[in-house]
mmCIF file of C-alpha atoms and ligand atoms in Angstrom:
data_model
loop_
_atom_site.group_PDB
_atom_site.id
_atom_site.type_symbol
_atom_site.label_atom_id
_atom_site.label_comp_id
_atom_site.label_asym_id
_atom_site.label_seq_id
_atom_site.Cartn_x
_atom_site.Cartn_y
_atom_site.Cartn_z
ATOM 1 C CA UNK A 1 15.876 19.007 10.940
ATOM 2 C CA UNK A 2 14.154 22.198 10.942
ATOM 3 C CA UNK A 3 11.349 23.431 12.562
ATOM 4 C CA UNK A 4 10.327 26.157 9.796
ATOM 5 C CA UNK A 5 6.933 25.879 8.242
ATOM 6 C CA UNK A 6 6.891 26.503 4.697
ATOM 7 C CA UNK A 7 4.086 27.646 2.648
ATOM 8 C CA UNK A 8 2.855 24.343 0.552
ATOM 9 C CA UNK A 9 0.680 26.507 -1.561
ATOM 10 C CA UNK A 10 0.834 25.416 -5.240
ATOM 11 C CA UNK A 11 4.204 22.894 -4.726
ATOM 12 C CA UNK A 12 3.572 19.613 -6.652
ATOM 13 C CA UNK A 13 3.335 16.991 -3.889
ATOM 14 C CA UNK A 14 5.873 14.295 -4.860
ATOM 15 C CA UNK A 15 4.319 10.211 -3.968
ATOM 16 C CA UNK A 16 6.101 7.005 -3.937
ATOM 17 C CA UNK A 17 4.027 4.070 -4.478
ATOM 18 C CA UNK A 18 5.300 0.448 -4.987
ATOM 19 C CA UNK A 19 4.105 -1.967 -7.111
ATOM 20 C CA UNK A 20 2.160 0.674 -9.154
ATOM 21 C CA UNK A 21 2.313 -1.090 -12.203
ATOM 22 C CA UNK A 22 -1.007 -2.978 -11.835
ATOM 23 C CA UNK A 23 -3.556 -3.297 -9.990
ATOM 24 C CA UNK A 24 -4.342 -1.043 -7.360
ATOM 25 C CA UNK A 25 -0.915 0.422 -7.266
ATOM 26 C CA UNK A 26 -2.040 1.415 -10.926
ATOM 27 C CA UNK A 27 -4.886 2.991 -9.575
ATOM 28 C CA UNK A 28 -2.683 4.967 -6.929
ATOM 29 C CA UNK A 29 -0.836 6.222 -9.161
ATOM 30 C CA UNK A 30 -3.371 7.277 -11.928
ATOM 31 C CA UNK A 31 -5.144 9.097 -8.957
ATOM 32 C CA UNK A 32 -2.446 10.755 -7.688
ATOM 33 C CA UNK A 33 -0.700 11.899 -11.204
ATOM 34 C CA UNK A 34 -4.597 13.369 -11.771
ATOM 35 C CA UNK A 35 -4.242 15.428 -8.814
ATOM 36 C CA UNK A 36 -0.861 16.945 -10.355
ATOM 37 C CA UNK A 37 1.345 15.358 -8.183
ATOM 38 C CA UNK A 38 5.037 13.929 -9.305
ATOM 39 C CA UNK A 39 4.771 10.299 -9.118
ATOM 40 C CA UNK A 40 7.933 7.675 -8.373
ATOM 41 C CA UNK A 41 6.903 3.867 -9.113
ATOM 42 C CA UNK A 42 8.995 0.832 -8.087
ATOM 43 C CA UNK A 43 8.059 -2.103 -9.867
ATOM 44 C CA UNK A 44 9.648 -5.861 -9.766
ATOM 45 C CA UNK A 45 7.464 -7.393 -12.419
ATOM 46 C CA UNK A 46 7.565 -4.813 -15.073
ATOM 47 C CA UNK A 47 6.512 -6.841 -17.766
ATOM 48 C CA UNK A 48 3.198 -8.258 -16.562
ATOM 49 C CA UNK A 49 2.716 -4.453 -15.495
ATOM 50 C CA UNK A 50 -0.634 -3.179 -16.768
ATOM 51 C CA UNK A 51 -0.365 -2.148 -20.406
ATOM 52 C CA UNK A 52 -1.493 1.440 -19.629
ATOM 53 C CA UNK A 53 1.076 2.160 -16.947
ATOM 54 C CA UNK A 54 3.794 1.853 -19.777
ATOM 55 C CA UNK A 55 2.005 4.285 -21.516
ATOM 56 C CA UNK A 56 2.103 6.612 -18.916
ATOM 57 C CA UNK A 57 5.846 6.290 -18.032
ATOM 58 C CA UNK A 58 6.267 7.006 -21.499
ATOM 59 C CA UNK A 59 3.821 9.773 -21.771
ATOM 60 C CA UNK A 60 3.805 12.034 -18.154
ATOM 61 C CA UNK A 61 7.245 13.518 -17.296
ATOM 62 C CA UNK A 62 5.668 13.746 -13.520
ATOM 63 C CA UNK A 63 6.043 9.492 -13.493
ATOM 64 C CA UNK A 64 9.744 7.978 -12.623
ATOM 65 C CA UNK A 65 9.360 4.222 -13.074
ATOM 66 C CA UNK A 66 11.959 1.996 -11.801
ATOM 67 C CA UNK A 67 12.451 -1.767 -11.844
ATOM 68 C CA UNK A 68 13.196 -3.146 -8.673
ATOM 69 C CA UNK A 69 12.387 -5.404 -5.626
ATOM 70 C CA UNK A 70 11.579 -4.764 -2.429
ATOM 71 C CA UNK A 71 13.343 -7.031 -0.958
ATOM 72 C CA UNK A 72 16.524 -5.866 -1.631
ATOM 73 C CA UNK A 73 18.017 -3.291 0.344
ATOM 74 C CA UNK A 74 19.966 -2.270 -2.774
ATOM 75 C CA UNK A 75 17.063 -1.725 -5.101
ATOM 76 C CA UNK A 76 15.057 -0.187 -2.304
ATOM 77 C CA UNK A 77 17.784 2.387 -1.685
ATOM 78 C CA UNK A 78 17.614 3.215 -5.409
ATOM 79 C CA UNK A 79 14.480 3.818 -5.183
ATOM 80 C CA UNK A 80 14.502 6.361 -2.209
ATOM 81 C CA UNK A 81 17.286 8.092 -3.848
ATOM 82 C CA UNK A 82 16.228 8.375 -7.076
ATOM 83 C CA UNK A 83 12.997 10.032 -6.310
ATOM 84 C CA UNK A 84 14.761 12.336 -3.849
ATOM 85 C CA UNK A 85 17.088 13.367 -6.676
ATOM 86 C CA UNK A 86 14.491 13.846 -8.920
ATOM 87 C CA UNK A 87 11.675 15.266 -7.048
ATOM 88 C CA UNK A 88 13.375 16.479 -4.001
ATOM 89 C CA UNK A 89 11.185 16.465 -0.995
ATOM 90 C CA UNK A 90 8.652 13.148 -0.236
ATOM 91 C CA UNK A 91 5.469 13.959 0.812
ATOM 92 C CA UNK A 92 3.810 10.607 0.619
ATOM 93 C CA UNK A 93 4.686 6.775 0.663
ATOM 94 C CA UNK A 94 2.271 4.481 -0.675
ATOM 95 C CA UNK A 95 2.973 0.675 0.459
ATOM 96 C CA UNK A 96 0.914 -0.617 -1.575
ATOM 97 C CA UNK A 97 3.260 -3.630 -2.869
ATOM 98 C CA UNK A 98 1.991 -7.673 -1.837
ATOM 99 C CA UNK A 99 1.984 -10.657 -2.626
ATOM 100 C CA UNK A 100 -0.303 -13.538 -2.208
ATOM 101 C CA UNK A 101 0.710 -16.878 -1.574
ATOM 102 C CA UNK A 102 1.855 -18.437 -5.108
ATOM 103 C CA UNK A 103 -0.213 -21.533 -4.071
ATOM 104 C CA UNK A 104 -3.002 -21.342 -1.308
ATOM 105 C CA UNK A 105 -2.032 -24.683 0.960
ATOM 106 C CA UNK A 106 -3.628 -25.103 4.053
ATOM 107 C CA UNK A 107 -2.090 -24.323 7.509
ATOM 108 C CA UNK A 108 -0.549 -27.951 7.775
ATOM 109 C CA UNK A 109 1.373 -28.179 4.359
ATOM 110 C CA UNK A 110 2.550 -24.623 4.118
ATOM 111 C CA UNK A 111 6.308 -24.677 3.601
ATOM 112 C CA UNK A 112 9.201 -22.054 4.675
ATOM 113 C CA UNK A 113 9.924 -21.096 1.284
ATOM 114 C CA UNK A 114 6.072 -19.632 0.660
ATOM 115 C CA UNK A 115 5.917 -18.507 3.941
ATOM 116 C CA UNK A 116 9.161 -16.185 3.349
ATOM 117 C CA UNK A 117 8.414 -15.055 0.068
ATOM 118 C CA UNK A 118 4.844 -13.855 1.940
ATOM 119 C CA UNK A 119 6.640 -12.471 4.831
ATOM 120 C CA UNK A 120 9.360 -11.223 3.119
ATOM 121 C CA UNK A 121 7.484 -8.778 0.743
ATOM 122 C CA UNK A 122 4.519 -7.802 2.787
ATOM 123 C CA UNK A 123 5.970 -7.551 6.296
ATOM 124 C CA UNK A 124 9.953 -7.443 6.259
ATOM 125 C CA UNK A 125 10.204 -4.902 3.067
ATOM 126 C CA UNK A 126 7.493 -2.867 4.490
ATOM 127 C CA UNK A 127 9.052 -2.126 7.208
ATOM 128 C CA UNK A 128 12.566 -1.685 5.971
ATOM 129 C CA UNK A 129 11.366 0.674 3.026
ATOM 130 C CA UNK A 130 8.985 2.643 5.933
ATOM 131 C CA UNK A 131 12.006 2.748 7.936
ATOM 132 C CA UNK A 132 14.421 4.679 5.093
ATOM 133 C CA UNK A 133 11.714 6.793 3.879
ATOM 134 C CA UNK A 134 10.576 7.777 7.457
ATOM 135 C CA UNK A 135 14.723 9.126 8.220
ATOM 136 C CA UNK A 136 14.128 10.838 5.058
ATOM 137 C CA UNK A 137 10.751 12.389 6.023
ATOM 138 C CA UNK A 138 11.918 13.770 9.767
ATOM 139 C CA UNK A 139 14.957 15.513 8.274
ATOM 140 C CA UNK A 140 12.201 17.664 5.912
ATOM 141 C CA UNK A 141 10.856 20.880 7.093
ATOM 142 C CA UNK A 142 6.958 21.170 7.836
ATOM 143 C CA UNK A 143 5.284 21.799 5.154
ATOM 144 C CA UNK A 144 0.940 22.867 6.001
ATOM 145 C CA UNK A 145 1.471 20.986 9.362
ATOM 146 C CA UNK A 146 3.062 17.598 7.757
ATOM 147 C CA UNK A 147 6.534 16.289 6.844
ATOM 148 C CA UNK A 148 5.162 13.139 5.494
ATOM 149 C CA UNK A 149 2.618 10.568 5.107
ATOM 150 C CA UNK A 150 3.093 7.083 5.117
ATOM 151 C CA UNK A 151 0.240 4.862 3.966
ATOM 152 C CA UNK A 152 0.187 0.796 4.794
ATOM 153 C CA UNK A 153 -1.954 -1.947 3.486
ATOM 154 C CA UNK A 154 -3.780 -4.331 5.427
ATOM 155 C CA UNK A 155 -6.769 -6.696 4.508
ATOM 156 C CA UNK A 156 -9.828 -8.543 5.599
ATOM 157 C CA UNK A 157 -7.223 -11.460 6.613
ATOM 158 C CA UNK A 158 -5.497 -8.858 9.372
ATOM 159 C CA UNK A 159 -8.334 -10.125 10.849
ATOM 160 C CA UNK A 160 -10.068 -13.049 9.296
ATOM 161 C CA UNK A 161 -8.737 -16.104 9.910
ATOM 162 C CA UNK A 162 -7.741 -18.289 6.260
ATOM 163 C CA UNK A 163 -6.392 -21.470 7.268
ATOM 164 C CA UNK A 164 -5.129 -21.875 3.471
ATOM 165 C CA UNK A 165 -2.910 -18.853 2.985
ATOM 166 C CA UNK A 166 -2.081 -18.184 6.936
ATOM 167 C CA UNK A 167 0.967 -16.853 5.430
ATOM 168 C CA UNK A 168 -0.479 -14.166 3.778
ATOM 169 C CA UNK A 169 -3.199 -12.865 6.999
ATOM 170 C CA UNK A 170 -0.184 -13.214 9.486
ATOM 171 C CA UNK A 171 1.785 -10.712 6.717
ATOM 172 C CA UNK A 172 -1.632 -8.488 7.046
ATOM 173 C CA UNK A 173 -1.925 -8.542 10.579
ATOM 174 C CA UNK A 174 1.933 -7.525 11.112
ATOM 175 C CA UNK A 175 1.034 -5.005 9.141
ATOM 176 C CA UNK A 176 -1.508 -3.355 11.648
ATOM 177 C CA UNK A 177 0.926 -3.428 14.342
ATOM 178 C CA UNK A 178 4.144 -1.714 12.199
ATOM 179 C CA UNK A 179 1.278 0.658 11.475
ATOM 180 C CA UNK A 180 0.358 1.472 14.822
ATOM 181 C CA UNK A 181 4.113 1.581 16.036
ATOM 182 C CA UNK A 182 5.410 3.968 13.456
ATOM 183 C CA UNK A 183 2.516 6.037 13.964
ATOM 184 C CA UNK A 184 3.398 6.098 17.289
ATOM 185 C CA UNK A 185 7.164 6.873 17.111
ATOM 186 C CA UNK A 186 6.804 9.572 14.109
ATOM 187 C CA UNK A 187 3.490 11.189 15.667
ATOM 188 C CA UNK A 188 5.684 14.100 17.042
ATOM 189 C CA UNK A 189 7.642 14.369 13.889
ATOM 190 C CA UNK A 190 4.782 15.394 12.208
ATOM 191 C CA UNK A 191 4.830 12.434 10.033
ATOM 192 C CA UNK A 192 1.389 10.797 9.971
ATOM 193 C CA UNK A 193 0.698 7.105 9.394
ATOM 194 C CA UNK A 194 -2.256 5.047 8.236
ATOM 195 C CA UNK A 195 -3.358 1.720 7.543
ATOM 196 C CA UNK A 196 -5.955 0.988 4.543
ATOM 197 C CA UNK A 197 -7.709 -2.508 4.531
ATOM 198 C CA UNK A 198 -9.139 -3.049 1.264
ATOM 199 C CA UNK A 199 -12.115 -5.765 0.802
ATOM 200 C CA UNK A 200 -12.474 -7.551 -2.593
ATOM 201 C CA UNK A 201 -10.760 -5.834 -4.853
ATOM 202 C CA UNK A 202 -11.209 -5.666 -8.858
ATOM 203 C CA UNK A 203 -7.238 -7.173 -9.424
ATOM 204 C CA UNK A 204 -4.714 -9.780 -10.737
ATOM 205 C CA UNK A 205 -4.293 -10.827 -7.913
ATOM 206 C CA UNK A 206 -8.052 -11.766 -6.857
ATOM 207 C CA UNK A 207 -7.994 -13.105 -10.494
ATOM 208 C CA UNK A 208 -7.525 -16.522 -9.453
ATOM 209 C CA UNK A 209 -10.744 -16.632 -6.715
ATOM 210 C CA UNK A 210 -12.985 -14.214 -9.101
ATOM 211 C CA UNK A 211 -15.812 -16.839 -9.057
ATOM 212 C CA UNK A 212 -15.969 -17.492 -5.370
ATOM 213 C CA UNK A 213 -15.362 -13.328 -4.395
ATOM 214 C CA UNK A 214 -18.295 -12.818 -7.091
ATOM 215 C CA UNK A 215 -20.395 -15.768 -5.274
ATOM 216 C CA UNK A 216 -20.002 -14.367 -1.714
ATOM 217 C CA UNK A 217 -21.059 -10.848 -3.187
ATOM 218 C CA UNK A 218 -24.003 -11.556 -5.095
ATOM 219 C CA UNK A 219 -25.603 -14.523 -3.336
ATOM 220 C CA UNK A 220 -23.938 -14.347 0.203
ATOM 221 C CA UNK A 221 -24.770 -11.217 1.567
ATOM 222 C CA UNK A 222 -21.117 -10.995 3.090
ATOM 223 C CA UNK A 223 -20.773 -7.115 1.545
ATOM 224 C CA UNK A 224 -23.624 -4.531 2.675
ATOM 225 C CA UNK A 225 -22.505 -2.311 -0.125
ATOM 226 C CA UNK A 226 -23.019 -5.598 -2.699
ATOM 227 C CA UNK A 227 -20.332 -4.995 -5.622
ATOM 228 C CA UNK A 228 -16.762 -5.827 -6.251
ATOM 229 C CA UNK A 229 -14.071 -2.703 -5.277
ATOM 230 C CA UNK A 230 -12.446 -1.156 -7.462
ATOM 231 C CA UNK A 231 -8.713 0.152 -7.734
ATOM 232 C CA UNK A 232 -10.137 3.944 -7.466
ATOM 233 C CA UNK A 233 -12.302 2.814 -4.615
ATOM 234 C CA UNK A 234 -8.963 2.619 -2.500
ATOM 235 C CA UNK A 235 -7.119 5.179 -4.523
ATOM 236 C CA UNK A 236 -9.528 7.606 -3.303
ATOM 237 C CA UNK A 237 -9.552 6.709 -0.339
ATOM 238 C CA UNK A 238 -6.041 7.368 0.398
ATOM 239 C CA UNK A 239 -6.157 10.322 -1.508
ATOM 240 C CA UNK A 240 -8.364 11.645 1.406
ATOM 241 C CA UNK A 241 -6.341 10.220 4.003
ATOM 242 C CA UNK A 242 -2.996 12.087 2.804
ATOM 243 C CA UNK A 243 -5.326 15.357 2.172
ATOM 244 C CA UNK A 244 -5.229 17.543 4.863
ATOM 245 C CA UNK A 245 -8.258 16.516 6.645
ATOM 246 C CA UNK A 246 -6.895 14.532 9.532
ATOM 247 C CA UNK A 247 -4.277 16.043 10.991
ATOM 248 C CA UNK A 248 -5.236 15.110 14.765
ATOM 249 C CA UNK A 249 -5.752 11.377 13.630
ATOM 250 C CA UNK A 250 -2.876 9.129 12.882
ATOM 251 C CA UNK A 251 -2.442 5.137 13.565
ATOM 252 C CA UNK A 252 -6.002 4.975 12.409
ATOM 253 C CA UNK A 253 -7.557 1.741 9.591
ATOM 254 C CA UNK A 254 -9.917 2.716 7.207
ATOM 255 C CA UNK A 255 -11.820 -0.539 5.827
ATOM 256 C CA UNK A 256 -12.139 -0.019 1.852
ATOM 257 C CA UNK A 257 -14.324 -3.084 1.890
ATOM 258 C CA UNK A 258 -17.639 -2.458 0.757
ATOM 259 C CA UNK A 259 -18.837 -2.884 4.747
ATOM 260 C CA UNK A 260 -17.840 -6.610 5.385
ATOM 261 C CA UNK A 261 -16.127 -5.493 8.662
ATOM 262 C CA UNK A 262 -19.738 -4.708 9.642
ATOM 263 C CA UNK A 263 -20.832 -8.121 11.148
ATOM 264 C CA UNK A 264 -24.077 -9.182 11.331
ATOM 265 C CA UNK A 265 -25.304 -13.059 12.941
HETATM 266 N N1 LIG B 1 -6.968 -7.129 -4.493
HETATM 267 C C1 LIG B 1 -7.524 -7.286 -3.301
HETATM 268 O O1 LIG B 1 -8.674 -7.723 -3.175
HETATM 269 C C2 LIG B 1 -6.767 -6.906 -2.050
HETATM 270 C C3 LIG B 1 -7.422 -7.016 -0.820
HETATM 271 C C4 LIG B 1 -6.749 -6.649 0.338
HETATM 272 C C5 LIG B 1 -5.460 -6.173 0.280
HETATM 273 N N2 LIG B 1 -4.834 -6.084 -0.946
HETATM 274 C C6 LIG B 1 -3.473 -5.584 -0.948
HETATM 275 O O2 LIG B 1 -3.376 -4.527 -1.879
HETATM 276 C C7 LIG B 1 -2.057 -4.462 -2.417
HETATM 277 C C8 LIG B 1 -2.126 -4.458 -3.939
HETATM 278 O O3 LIG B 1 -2.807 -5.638 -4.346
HETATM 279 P P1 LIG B 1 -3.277 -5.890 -5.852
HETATM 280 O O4 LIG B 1 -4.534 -6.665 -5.766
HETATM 281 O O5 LIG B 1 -3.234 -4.649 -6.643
HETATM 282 O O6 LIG B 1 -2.109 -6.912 -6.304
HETATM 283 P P2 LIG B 1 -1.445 -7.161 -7.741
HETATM 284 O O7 LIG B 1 -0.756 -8.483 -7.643
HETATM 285 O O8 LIG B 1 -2.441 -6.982 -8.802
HETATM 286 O O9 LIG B 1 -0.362 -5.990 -7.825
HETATM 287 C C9 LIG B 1 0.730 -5.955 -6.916
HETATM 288 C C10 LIG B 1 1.902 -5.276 -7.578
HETATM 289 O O10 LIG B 1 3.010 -5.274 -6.642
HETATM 290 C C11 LIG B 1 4.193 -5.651 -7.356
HETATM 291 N N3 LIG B 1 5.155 -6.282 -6.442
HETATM 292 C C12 LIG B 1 4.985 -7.418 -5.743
HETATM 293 N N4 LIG B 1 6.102 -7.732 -5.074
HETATM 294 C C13 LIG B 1 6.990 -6.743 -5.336
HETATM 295 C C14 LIG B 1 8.343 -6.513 -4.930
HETATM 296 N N5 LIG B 1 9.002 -7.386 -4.140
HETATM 297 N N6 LIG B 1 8.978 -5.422 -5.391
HETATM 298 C C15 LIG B 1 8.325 -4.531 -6.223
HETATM 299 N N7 LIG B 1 7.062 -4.720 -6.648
HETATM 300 C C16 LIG B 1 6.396 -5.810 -6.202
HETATM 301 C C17 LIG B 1 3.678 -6.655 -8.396
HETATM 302 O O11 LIG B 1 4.619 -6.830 -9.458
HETATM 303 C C18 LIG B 1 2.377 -6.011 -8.830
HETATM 304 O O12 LIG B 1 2.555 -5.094 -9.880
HETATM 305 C C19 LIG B 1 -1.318 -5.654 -1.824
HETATM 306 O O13 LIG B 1 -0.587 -5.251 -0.679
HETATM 307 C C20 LIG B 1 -2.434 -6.595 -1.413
HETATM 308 O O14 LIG B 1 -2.060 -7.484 -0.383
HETATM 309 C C21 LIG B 1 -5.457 -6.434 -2.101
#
């Protein structure tokens, strides 16, 4: 490790985002390739991948696609490597990658096999793939005060209770705490983490409770700022996080959630 600071001034930032084949991910990486950054994707379901991210693999150079999953140390290796040998330095990591239960069961018939497949991807991988990148990230020099950025998700369920996918809000709620401990350990590396906790979001994934999100927003008043997110909603929010502007801030959540965090009796 060196202590040198380097001049950042007009180097393409390079970001590694999983699961940025759909989604939010998507939206990641459309933000960040917009911003002229170089753009490495890991991707385990390439084929139910958003039509338009294949189009952008196969039209911007800056995008590296791979297909992999998380949760195998091999694949997640590949990943790391490949991106280093293409883009050299990492700037950012994105872990953006989760799954939801593949049935919501409630609290008393949830088996081991849903609850590892939960766990597995959204706590276990997170960490090990946060853990490989950050080794990578401390060895870097310092490049406008920063050697990396490393950017986790949470949700509403780190903190609201959902007795039918308790899987899924004890995955979210790990989350927070890997958050606040890497922040913790890399703080005097220089290597800055943050959590984002994105409301209702605009997704596959929320596909399959579109009705009941769109009830609680329009007739519920559970969401001051009264409209479904959007991909870009978080996109740009992490664009700002991993910007420059917080440099004396790190461990910190920022709710992309349209104000439901706000309370009110
Ligand atoms: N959509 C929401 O309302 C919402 C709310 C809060 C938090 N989140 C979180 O945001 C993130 C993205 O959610 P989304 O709504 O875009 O989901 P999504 O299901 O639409 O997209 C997730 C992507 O991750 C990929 N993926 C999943 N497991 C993987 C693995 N093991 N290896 C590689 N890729 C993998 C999927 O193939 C998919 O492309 C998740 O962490 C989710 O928990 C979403």
């Amino acid at each position: 490790m060196t202590d040198a600071t380097q001049a950042g001034a007009d180097r393409p930032r390079t970001v590694l985002v999983t699961g940025g084949g759909r989604g939010i991910g998507l939206g990641v990486v459309q933000q960040f390739l917009s911003e002229g950054c170089r753009v490495a994707v890991i991707e385990k379901d390439l084929e139910r991948a958003d039509p338009g991210f294949a189009d952008l693999v196969a039209q911007d150079h800056r995008l590296w696609a791979m297909s992999g999953d998380l949760n195998s140390p091999a694949d997640r290796e590949a990943f790391v490597s490949g991106a280093q040998e293409r883009f050299g330095r990492i700037d950012v990591l994105v872990n953006n990658a989760g799954v939801a239960p593949r049935v919501r069961r409630d609290l008393l018939e949830v088996d081991e096999e849903s609850w590892d497949f939960v766990l597995g991807t959204n706590l276990k991988a997170n960490f090990f793939l946060t853990q490989q990148v950050a080794r990578v990230m401390t060895d870097q020099d310092i490049v406008d005060g920063v050697r990396g950025y490393i950017v986790n998700y949470g949700s509403l369920n780190s903190y609201v209770i959902a007795t039918d996918r308790v899987e899924y809000a004890v995955s979210k709620a790990g989350v927070a705490m890997l958050t606040r401990t890497f922040a913790r350990r890399l703080a005097p590396d220089r290597v800055y983490v943050y959590e984002v906790r994105p409301g209702v979001i605009d997704t596959p994934m929320t596909q399959v409770v579109h009705e009941k999100y769109t009830r609680m927003i329009e007739k519920e008043d559970a969401f001051p700022i009264a409209r479904w997110g959007q991909p870009s909603d978080v996109a740009l929010a992490i664009s700002g996080l991993v910007g420059g502007a917080f440099l004396y801030s790190t461990g910190e959540v920022i709710n992309v959630d349209g104000g439901f965090h706000l309370r009110k009796l």
